[in-house]
PDB file of C-alpha atoms in Angstrom:
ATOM      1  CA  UNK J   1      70.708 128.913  75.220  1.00 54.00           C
ATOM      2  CA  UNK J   2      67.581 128.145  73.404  1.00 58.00           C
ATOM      3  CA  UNK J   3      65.602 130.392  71.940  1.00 66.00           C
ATOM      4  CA  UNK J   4      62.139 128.468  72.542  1.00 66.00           C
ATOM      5  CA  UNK J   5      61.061 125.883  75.442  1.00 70.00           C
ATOM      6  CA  UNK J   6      63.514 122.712  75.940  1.00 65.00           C
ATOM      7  CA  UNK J   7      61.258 119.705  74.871  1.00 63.00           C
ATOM      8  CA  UNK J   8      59.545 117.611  77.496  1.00 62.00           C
ATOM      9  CA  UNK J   9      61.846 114.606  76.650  1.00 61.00           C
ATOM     10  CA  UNK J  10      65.187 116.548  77.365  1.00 64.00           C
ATOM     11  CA  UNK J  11      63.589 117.773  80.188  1.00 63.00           C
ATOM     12  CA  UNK J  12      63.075 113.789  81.735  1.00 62.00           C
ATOM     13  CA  UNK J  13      66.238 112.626  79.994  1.00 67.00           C
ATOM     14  CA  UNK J  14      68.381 115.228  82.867  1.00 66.00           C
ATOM     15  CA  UNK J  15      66.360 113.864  85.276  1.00 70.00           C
ATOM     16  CA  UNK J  16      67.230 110.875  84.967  1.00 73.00           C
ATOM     17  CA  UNK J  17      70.937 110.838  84.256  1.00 77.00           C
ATOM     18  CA  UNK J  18      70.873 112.833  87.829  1.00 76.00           C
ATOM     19  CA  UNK J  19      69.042 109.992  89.407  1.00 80.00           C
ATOM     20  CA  UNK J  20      70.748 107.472  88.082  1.00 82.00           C
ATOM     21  CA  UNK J  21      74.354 109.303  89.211  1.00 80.00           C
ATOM     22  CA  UNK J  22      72.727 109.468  92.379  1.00 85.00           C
ATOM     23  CA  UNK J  23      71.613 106.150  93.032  1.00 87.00           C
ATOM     24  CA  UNK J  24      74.665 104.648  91.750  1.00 84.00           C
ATOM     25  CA  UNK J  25      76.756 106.821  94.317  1.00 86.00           C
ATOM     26  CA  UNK J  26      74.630 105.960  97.338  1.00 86.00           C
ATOM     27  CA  UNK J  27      75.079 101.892  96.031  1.00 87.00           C
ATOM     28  CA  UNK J  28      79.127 103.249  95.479  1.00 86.00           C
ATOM     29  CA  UNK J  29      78.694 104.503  99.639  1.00 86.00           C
ATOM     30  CA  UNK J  30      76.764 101.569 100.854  1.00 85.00           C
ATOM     31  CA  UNK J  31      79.348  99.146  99.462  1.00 80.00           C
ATOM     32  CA  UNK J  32      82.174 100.537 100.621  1.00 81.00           C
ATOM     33  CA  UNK J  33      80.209 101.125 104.410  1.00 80.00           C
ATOM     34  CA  UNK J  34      79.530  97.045 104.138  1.00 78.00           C
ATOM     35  CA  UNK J  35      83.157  96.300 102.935  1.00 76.00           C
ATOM     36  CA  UNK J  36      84.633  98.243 106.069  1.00 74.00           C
ATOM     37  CA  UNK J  37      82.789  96.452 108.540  1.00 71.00           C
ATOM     38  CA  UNK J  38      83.461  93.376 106.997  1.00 67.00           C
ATOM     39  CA  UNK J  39      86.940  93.514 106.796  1.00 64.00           C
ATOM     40  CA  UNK J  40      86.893  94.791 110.667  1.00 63.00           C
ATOM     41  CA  UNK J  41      84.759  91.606 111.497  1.00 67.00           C
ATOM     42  CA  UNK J  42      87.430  89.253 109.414  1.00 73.00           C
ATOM     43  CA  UNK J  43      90.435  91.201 110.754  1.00 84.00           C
ATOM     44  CA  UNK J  44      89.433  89.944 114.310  1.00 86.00           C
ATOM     45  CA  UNK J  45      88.288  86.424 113.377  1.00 88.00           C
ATOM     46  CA  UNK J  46      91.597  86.206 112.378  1.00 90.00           C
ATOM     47  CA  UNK J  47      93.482  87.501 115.750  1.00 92.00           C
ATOM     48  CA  UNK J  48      91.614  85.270 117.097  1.00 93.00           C
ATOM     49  CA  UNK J  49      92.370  82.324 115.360  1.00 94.00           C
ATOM     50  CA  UNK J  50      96.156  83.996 115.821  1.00 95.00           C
ATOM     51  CA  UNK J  51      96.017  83.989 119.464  1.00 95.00           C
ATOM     52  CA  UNK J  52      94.764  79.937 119.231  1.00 95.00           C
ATOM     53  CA  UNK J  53      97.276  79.127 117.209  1.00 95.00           C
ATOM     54  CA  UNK J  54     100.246  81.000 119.461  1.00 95.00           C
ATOM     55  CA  UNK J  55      98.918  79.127 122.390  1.00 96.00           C
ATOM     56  CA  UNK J  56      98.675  75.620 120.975  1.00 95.00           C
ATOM     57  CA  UNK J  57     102.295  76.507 119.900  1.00 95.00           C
ATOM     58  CA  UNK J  58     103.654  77.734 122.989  1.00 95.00           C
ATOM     59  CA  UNK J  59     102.024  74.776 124.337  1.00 95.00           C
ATOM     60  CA  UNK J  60     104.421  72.349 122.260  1.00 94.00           C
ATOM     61  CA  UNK J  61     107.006  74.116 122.572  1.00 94.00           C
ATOM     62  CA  UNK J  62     106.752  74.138 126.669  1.00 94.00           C
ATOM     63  CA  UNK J  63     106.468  70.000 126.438  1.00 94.00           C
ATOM     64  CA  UNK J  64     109.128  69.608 123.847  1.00 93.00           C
ATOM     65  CA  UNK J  65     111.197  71.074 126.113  1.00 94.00           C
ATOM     66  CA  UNK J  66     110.149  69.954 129.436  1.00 93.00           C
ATOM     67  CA  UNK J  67     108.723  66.790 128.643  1.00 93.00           C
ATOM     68  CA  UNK J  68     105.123  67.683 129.782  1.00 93.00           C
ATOM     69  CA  UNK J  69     102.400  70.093 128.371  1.00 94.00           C
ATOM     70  CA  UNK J  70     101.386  73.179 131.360  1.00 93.00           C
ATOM     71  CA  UNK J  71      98.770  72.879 133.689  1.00 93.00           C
ATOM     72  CA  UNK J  72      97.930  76.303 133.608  1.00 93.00           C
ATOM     73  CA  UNK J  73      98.276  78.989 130.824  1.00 93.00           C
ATOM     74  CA  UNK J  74      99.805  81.219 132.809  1.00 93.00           C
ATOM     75  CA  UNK J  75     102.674  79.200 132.989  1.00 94.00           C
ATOM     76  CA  UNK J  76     102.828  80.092 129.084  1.00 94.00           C
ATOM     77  CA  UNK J  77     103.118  83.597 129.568  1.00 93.00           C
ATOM     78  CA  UNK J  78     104.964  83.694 132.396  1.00 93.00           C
ATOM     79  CA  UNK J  79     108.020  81.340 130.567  1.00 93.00           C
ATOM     80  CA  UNK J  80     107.079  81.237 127.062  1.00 91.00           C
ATOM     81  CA  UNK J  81     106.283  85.089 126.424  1.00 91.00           C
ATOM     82  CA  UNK J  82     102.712  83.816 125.448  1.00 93.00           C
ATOM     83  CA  UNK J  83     100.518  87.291 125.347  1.00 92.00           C
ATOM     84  CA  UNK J  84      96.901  87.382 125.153  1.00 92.00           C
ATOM     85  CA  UNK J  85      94.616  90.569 124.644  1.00 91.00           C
ATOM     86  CA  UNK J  86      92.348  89.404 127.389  1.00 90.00           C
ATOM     87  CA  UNK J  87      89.929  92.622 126.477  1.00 91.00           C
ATOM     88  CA  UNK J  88      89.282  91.132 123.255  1.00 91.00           C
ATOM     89  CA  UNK J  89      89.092  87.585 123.944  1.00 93.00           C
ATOM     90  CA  UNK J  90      88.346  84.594 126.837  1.00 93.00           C
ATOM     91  CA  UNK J  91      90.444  81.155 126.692  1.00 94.00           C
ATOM     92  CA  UNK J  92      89.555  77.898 127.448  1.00 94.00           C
ATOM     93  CA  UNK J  93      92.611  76.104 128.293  1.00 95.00           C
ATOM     94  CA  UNK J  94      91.597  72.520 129.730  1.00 94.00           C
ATOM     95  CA  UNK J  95      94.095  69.969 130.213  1.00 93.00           C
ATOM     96  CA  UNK J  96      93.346  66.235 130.284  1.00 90.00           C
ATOM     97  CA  UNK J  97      97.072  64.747 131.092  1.00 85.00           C
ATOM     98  CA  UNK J  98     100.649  65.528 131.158  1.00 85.00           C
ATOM     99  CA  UNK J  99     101.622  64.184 127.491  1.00 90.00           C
ATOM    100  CA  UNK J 100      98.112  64.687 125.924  1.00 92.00           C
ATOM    101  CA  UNK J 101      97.423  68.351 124.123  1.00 93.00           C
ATOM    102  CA  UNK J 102      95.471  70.565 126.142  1.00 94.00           C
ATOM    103  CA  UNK J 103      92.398  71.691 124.671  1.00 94.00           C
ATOM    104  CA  UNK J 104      92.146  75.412 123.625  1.00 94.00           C
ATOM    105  CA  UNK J 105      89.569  77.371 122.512  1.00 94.00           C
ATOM    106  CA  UNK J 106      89.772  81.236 121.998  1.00 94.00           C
ATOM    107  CA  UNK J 107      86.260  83.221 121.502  1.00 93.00           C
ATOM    108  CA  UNK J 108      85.746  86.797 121.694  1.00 90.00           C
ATOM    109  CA  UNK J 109      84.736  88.693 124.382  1.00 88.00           C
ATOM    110  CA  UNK J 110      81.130  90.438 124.203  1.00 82.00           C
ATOM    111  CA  UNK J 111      80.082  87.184 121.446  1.00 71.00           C
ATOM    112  CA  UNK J 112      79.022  83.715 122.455  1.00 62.00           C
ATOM    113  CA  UNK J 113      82.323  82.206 122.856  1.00 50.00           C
ATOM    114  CA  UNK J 114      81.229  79.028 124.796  1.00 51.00           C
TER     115      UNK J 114
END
């Protein structure tokens, strides 16, 4: 307690240690806001780039064994226990031959895929 008036200085000095607390907090917030959605949109880049990869795979592994890669993916996941989240994403599976890869691309549904 002081017995006369707090000088000006002291005054401006609490002012600004609160602002400064304050704006660092709200920059503290705002990162961790941007880091969350971030991490959300990597998470499903990378289920998608999963759910490539599984197909080109069950895809080998269908004409290692039979000799020829499937015309279809539904072959796949009807003999290969291929499963794709079809809510989250649309495939292009196009075939060009019977011993030549297929070509697959996976994009997510509700984004530009194609």
């Amino acid at each position: 307690m002081y017995l006369y008036r707090k000088p000006i200085s002291e005054k401006l000095i609490g002012g600004a240690k609160a602002l400064i607390s304050t704006i660092i907090l709200a920059m503290l917030l705002m990162g961790t806001v941007l880091f969350s959605l971030n991490a959300g949109e990597n998470t499903l880049e990378q289920q998608r780039q999963a759910t490539e990869d599984a197909i080109r795979r069950a895809a080998v592994s269908c004409y290692s064994i039979e000799g020829v890669y499937p015309q279809k993916i539904d072959y796949l996941e009807s003999h290969y226990g291929l499963s794709i989240d079809t809510e989250k994403f649309s495939v292009e599976y196009q075939v060009i031959g019977d011993n030549i890869l297929p070509t697959v691309i996976v994009g997510i549904r509700g984004e530009d895929a194609f």
